Amino acid sequence: MKKIALITGATSGIGRACAISLSQEGYDIIATGRRESRLRELKQELAVDIDYHYMVFDVSDRKAVEDAFQSLDASWKEIDVLINNAGNAHGLDSIDEGNVDDWDAMMDINVKGLLYVSRQIMPLMRTRKSGHIINIGSIAAKEVYPNGNVYCASKHAVDAITKGMRLDLTKHGIKVTGIHPGLVETEFSLVRFKGDEDEAKKVYDGFVPLKAEDIADIVTFAVTRPKHVVMTDITVLAGDQANSNTVYRK
Ligand code: NDP
Ligand code: 8X3
């Protein structure tokens, strides 16, 4: 039977890798993001025998999210798997010197954006009495590290929302999984350091970071468990990483 996975933030990194991996499992894919050219190009990377649809919107723009789902064809609304992945860190400043625009971006995108998208899809899953929501949190959802302040707060909120979703949705046959990666080499640090490639590269110097594909493997494993099995909470670190702030570099 055909199944549909919707992945937010599929233009890059973990989301893109999840789209590729789930297409290889036979899922039809809905990919979302703001960079349309990348969403168009993603089609070439997906398994050939699946259907593909993309939607361009900013997850933090509530009206844009609502409009996108209202205009979605009924056949594409039968979403089996939602991967709430879109998000980023913006800045790494001591909280007393924090950039308020960065704070707004992280709370609006990582927390409210996740809620806006989920609000569109949860009722559809509830009607069909099945579905699986995977929220991409972070080790920053479990620990707070120096200068991580508001990013960590946004991801702690994702962790709390994940637990709340599980409490409210399990009775409707909807599984909820939180996946919490440590350091994954993607465009994440480039965004955090506002395009400074040297700063971004330093984050991954001297050890082997996780790859986006490592997280996509775990997402795919969680999604492909039988109906009676739910992976609730998975934290995954790089081999040389002991916690959010301790990395053994060569
Ligand atoms: P990337 O920067 O490579 O990817 C981020 C994705 O999110 C892009 O596809 C981007 O798409 C999308 N996105 C960002 N802001 C918005 C927005 N306002 N509206 C719609 N889409 C948006 O980073 P990662 O792949 O690493 O990050 C993915 C998730 O994983 C994030 O939630 C991040 O917090 C989390 N994470 C990352 C870790 C890491 O070390 N890399 C570790 C733990 C968690 P576009 O720009 O086209 O809109
Ligand atoms: C991304 C990993 O350690 O930079 O969430 O917060 S970290």
Tab-separated table of C-alpha atoms and ligand atoms in Angstrom:
chain	number	residue	atom	x	y	z
A	1	MET	CA	0.000	0.000	0.000
A	2	LYS	CA	1.240	3.529	-0.825
A	3	LYS	CA	2.396	5.632	2.110
A	4	ILE	CA	3.179	9.331	2.301
A	5	ALA	CA	5.910	11.057	4.344
A	6	LEU	CA	6.050	14.836	4.726
A	7	ILE	CA	9.420	16.263	5.704
A	8	THR	CA	9.884	19.909	6.676
A	9	GLY	CA	13.266	21.462	5.969
A	10	ALA	CA	14.070	19.001	3.189
A	11	THR	CA	16.286	21.401	1.206
A	12	SER	CA	19.377	20.538	3.223
A	13	GLY	CA	21.032	18.324	5.819
A	14	ILE	CA	18.954	15.957	7.915
A	15	GLY	CA	15.639	16.674	6.193
A	16	ARG	CA	17.042	16.085	2.726
A	17	ALA	CA	18.673	12.818	3.871
A	18	CYS	CA	15.358	11.691	5.436
A	19	ALA	CA	13.502	12.374	2.173
A	20	ILE	CA	16.001	10.265	0.229
A	21	SER	CA	16.010	7.434	2.770
A	22	LEU	CA	12.212	7.247	3.121
A	23	SER	CA	11.773	7.334	-0.676
A	24	GLN	CA	14.019	4.269	-0.796
A	25	GLU	CA	11.592	2.592	1.631
A	26	GLY	CA	8.795	3.256	-0.878
A	27	TYR	CA	7.265	6.357	0.697
A	28	ASP	CA	5.819	9.019	-1.561
A	29	ILE	CA	7.423	12.257	-0.446
A	30	ILE	CA	6.158	15.750	0.304
A	31	ALA	CA	9.181	17.985	0.871
A	32	THR	CA	8.973	21.509	2.251
A	33	GLY	CA	11.352	24.429	2.684
A	34	ARG	CA	11.891	27.999	1.557
A	35	ARG	CA	14.429	27.347	-1.225
A	36	GLU	CA	12.334	26.212	-4.169
A	37	SER	CA	15.221	25.412	-6.525
A	38	ARG	CA	16.537	22.860	-4.022
A	39	LEU	CA	13.109	21.303	-3.592
A	40	ARG	CA	12.863	20.987	-7.387
A	41	GLU	CA	16.329	19.411	-7.607
A	42	LEU	CA	15.616	16.971	-4.754
A	43	LYS	CA	13.404	14.918	-7.092
A	44	GLN	CA	16.545	13.647	-8.893
A	45	GLU	CA	17.886	12.188	-5.617
A	46	LEU	CA	14.748	10.252	-4.672
A	47	ALA	CA	13.877	6.666	-5.597
A	48	VAL	CA	12.451	6.680	-9.120
A	49	ASP	CA	9.273	4.710	-8.434
A	50	ILE	CA	7.684	7.072	-5.884
A	51	ASP	CA	5.499	10.165	-6.279
A	52	TYR	CA	6.929	13.503	-5.263
A	53	HIS	CA	5.358	16.813	-4.330
A	54	TYR	CA	6.929	19.895	-2.812
A	55	MET	CA	5.574	22.954	-1.013
A	56	VAL	CA	7.413	26.237	-0.518
A	57	PHE	CA	6.662	28.067	2.724
A	58	ASP	CA	8.286	29.513	5.801
A	59	VAL	CA	7.162	27.365	8.752
A	60	SER	CA	7.037	30.446	10.987
A	61	ASP	CA	4.507	32.169	8.703
A	62	ARG	CA	1.231	30.844	10.105
A	63	LYS	CA	-0.906	31.977	7.172
A	64	ALA	CA	1.537	30.568	4.619
A	65	VAL	CA	1.445	27.209	6.424
A	66	GLU	CA	-2.372	27.201	6.528
A	67	ASP	CA	-2.644	28.216	2.856
A	68	ALA	CA	-0.187	25.530	1.784
A	69	PHE	CA	-2.182	22.766	3.462
A	70	GLN	CA	-5.539	24.120	2.324
A	71	SER	CA	-4.386	23.990	-1.280
A	72	LEU	CA	-2.945	20.482	-0.924
A	73	ASP	CA	-4.713	17.863	-3.067
A	74	ALA	CA	-6.883	15.444	-1.057
A	75	SER	CA	-4.799	12.468	-2.189
A	76	TRP	CA	-1.676	14.084	-0.713
A	77	LYS	CA	-3.425	14.793	2.595
A	78	GLU	CA	-3.288	11.129	3.615
A	79	ILE	CA	0.027	11.740	5.344
A	80	ASP	CA	1.335	8.715	7.242
A	81	VAL	CA	4.581	10.192	8.540
A	82	LEU	CA	5.388	13.777	9.499
A	83	ILE	CA	9.036	14.627	10.104
A	84	ASN	CA	9.176	17.975	11.918
A	85	ASN	CA	12.744	18.817	11.053
A	86	ALA	CA	12.850	22.450	9.848
A	87	GLY	CA	14.869	24.556	12.231
A	88	ASN	CA	18.217	26.063	13.010
A	89	ALA	CA	20.294	27.802	15.636
A	90	HIS	CA	20.828	31.526	15.081
A	91	GLY	CA	23.844	32.891	16.898
A	92	LEU	CA	25.881	31.635	19.867
A	93	ASP	CA	25.969	34.606	22.206
A	94	SER	CA	26.009	34.991	25.944
A	95	ILE	CA	22.398	35.631	26.911
A	96	ASP	CA	23.095	39.130	28.245
A	97	GLU	CA	24.354	40.098	24.788
A	98	GLY	CA	21.865	38.035	22.816
A	99	ASN	CA	20.471	39.261	19.511
A	100	VAL	CA	16.712	39.583	19.963
A	101	ASP	CA	16.102	38.933	16.246
A	102	ASP	CA	17.937	35.616	16.661
A	103	TRP	CA	15.769	34.768	19.675
A	104	ASP	CA	12.627	35.541	17.683
A	105	ALA	CA	13.819	33.417	14.756
A	106	MET	CA	14.568	30.380	16.933
A	107	MET	CA	11.324	30.484	18.899
A	108	ASP	CA	9.256	31.279	15.792
A	109	ILE	CA	10.810	28.603	13.570
A	110	ASN	CA	11.866	25.785	15.906
A	111	VAL	CA	8.848	25.939	18.224
A	112	LYS	CA	5.921	27.786	16.636
A	113	GLY	CA	6.719	26.561	13.123
A	114	LEU	CA	6.664	22.962	14.333
A	115	LEU	CA	3.293	23.611	15.990
A	116	TYR	CA	1.798	25.350	12.929
A	117	VAL	CA	2.695	22.453	10.634
A	118	SER	CA	1.615	19.801	13.135
A	119	ARG	CA	-1.732	21.552	13.681
A	120	GLN	CA	-2.534	21.039	9.999
A	121	ILE	CA	-1.623	17.352	9.961
A	122	MET	CA	-2.656	15.975	13.380
A	123	PRO	CA	-6.434	16.170	12.664
A	124	LEU	CA	-5.905	14.329	9.362
A	125	MET	CA	-4.025	11.557	11.165
A	126	ARG	CA	-6.639	11.483	13.895
A	127	THR	CA	-9.440	10.951	11.337
A	128	ARG	CA	-7.525	8.073	9.807
A	129	LYS	CA	-6.633	6.713	13.301
A	130	SER	CA	-3.023	6.294	12.320
A	131	GLY	CA	0.137	8.234	11.735
A	132	HIS	CA	3.636	8.808	13.019
A	133	ILE	CA	5.120	12.166	14.002
A	134	ILE	CA	8.883	12.426	14.364
A	135	ASN	CA	10.163	15.597	15.986
A	136	ILE	CA	13.829	16.412	15.457
A	137	GLY	CA	14.975	17.837	18.780
A	138	SER	CA	18.648	17.929	19.709
A	139	ILE	CA	21.057	17.133	22.503
A	140	ALA	CA	20.211	20.816	23.175
A	141	ALA	CA	16.740	19.564	24.116
A	142	LYS	CA	18.282	17.549	26.940
A	143	GLU	CA	21.167	19.747	28.107
A	144	VAL	CA	22.023	23.439	28.142
A	145	TYR	CA	25.515	24.502	27.074
A	146	PRO	CA	27.289	27.867	27.404
A	147	ASN	CA	25.845	30.445	24.975
A	148	GLY	CA	23.281	27.886	23.784
A	149	ASN	CA	20.602	29.557	25.947
A	150	VAL	CA	17.671	30.310	23.617
A	151	TYR	CA	18.437	27.593	21.056
A	152	CYS	CA	18.478	25.102	23.961
A	153	ALA	CA	15.200	26.587	25.230
A	154	SER	CA	13.605	26.142	21.811
A	155	LYS	CA	14.707	22.519	21.675
A	156	HIS	CA	13.639	21.843	25.296
A	157	ALA	CA	10.243	23.106	24.115
A	158	VAL	CA	10.346	20.620	21.221
A	159	ASP	CA	11.024	17.863	23.770
A	160	ALA	CA	8.067	18.969	25.917
A	161	ILE	CA	5.785	19.247	22.862
A	162	THR	CA	6.865	15.749	21.799
A	163	LYS	CA	5.860	14.342	25.206
A	164	GLY	CA	2.597	16.305	25.101
A	165	MET	CA	1.818	15.023	21.633
A	166	ARG	CA	2.386	11.435	22.758
A	167	LEU	CA	0.047	11.890	25.727
A	168	ASP	CA	-2.719	13.384	23.581
A	169	LEU	CA	-2.339	11.404	20.368
A	170	THR	CA	-1.528	7.822	21.382
A	171	LYS	CA	-5.236	7.124	21.973
A	172	HIS	CA	-5.868	8.069	18.335
A	173	GLY	CA	-3.372	5.528	16.999
A	174	ILE	CA	-0.701	8.147	16.304
A	175	LYS	CA	2.909	7.370	17.247
A	176	VAL	CA	5.214	10.158	18.397
A	177	THR	CA	9.012	9.954	18.414
A	178	GLY	CA	11.640	12.475	19.503
A	179	ILE	CA	15.085	12.160	17.928
A	180	HIS	CA	17.870	14.143	19.557
A	181	PRO	CA	21.170	14.351	17.668
A	182	GLY	CA	24.479	15.735	18.827
A	183	LEU	CA	26.863	17.349	16.334
A	184	VAL	CA	25.823	16.621	12.744
A	185	GLU	CA	27.803	18.249	9.920
A	186	THR	CA	25.208	20.015	7.763
A	187	GLU	CA	24.537	23.668	6.936
A	188	PHE	CA	23.514	24.064	10.597
A	189	SER	CA	26.708	25.837	11.747
A	190	LEU	CA	26.842	27.975	8.611
A	191	VAL	CA	23.389	29.272	9.561
A	192	ARG	CA	24.307	29.626	13.248
A	193	PHE	CA	27.376	31.718	12.339
A	194	LYS	CA	25.540	33.678	9.629
A	195	GLY	CA	27.530	32.400	6.675
A	196	ASP	CA	31.011	32.469	8.318
A	197	GLU	CA	32.510	29.311	6.773
A	198	ASP	CA	35.654	29.294	8.961
A	199	GLU	CA	33.650	29.478	12.199
A	200	ALA	CA	31.291	26.809	10.911
A	201	LYS	CA	34.126	24.452	9.945
A	202	LYS	CA	35.779	24.759	13.373
A	203	VAL	CA	32.765	23.121	15.008
A	204	TYR	CA	33.640	19.833	13.303
A	205	ASP	CA	37.461	20.030	13.513
A	206	GLY	CA	39.436	17.143	14.995
A	207	PHE	CA	36.723	14.513	15.293
A	208	VAL	CA	34.286	12.655	13.099
A	209	PRO	CA	30.868	14.304	13.396
A	210	LEU	CA	27.582	12.611	12.652
A	211	LYS	CA	26.369	12.789	9.046
A	212	ALA	CA	22.847	13.709	8.014
A	213	GLU	CA	22.527	10.146	6.681
A	214	ASP	CA	23.230	8.730	10.174
A	215	ILE	CA	20.158	10.563	11.472
A	216	ALA	CA	18.094	9.587	8.433
A	217	ASP	CA	18.961	5.903	9.149
A	218	ILE	CA	17.586	6.288	12.679
A	219	VAL	CA	14.471	8.121	11.484
A	220	THR	CA	13.878	5.367	8.932
A	221	PHE	CA	14.379	2.657	11.566
A	222	ALA	CA	11.854	4.356	13.876
A	223	VAL	CA	9.338	4.806	11.053
A	224	THR	CA	9.560	1.212	9.850
A	225	ARG	CA	8.858	-0.484	13.217
A	226	PRO	CA	5.667	-2.557	13.317
A	227	LYS	CA	2.396	-0.975	14.481
A	228	HIS	CA	2.792	-2.254	18.069
A	229	VAL	CA	6.283	-0.748	18.533
A	230	VAL	CA	6.979	2.942	19.159
A	231	MET	CA	10.457	4.405	19.602
A	232	THR	CA	9.751	7.269	22.003
A	233	ASP	CA	13.015	9.085	22.561
A	234	ILE	CA	16.374	8.595	20.896
A	235	THR	CA	19.519	10.586	21.708
A	236	VAL	CA	22.442	10.034	19.353
A	237	LEU	CA	25.918	11.566	19.661
A	238	ALA	CA	29.066	11.432	17.560
A	239	GLY	CA	31.482	8.730	18.722
A	240	ASP	CA	33.895	11.297	20.187
A	241	GLN	CA	31.155	13.354	21.848
A	242	ALA	CA	30.354	12.695	25.521
A	243	ASN	CA	27.729	15.393	26.025
A	244	SER	CA	26.629	18.631	24.407
A	245	ASN	CA	29.785	20.452	25.456
A	246	THR	CA	32.430	17.708	25.631
A	247	VAL	CA	34.016	16.547	22.398
A	248	TYR	CA	37.355	14.674	22.315
A	249	ARG	CA	39.210	16.227	19.388
A	250	LYS	CA	42.528	14.948	17.977
B	1	NDP	P1	20.403	22.622	7.846
B	1	NDP	O1	20.690	24.058	8.028
B	1	NDP	O2	21.256	21.831	6.917
B	1	NDP	O3	18.870	22.415	7.420
B	1	NDP	C1	17.838	23.171	7.996
B	1	NDP	C2	16.575	22.974	7.204
B	1	NDP	O4	15.512	23.682	7.856
B	1	NDP	C3	16.686	23.504	5.781
B	1	NDP	O5	16.071	22.626	4.888
B	1	NDP	C4	15.912	24.817	5.844
B	1	NDP	O6	15.257	25.055	4.595
B	1	NDP	C5	14.852	24.498	6.908
B	1	NDP	N1	14.362	25.726	7.526
B	1	NDP	C6	15.047	26.567	8.337
B	1	NDP	N2	14.291	27.627	8.660
B	1	NDP	C7	13.100	27.443	8.029
B	1	NDP	C8	11.905	28.206	7.959
B	1	NDP	N3	11.775	29.374	8.589
B	1	NDP	N4	10.889	27.730	7.202
B	1	NDP	C9	11.010	26.569	6.542
B	1	NDP	N5	12.103	25.793	6.574
B	1	NDP	C10	13.150	26.234	7.304
B	1	NDP	O7	20.460	21.993	9.315
B	1	NDP	P2	20.203	20.498	9.858
B	1	NDP	O8	19.821	19.574	8.790
B	1	NDP	O9	21.348	20.159	10.713
B	1	NDP	O10	18.972	20.799	10.834
B	1	NDP	C11	17.739	20.123	10.758
B	1	NDP	C12	17.167	20.007	12.157
B	1	NDP	O11	18.024	19.231	12.965
B	1	NDP	C13	16.985	21.346	12.882
B	1	NDP	O12	15.770	21.320	13.585
B	1	NDP	C14	18.165	21.377	13.835
B	1	NDP	O13	17.898	22.170	14.970
B	1	NDP	C15	18.274	19.913	14.180
B	1	NDP	N6	19.536	19.463	14.714
B	1	NDP	C16	20.697	19.682	14.027
B	1	NDP	C17	21.901	19.227	14.554
B	1	NDP	C18	23.208	19.494	13.900
B	1	NDP	O14	24.252	19.394	14.593
B	1	NDP	N7	23.274	19.766	12.608
B	1	NDP	C19	21.936	18.474	15.804
B	1	NDP	C20	20.663	18.338	16.447
B	1	NDP	C21	19.519	18.789	15.898
B	1	NDP	P3	15.194	26.467	3.840
B	1	NDP	O15	16.387	27.250	4.279
B	1	NDP	O16	15.190	26.103	2.389
B	1	NDP	O17	13.896	27.043	4.279
B	2	8X3	C1	22.518	21.003	17.226
B	2	8X3	C2	23.597	20.417	18.045
B	2	8X3	O1	25.153	20.854	20.018
B	2	8X3	O2	24.996	22.596	18.325
B	2	8X3	O3	21.297	20.964	17.866
B	2	8X3	O4	23.183	22.227	19.862
B	2	8X3	S1	24.249	21.581	19.113
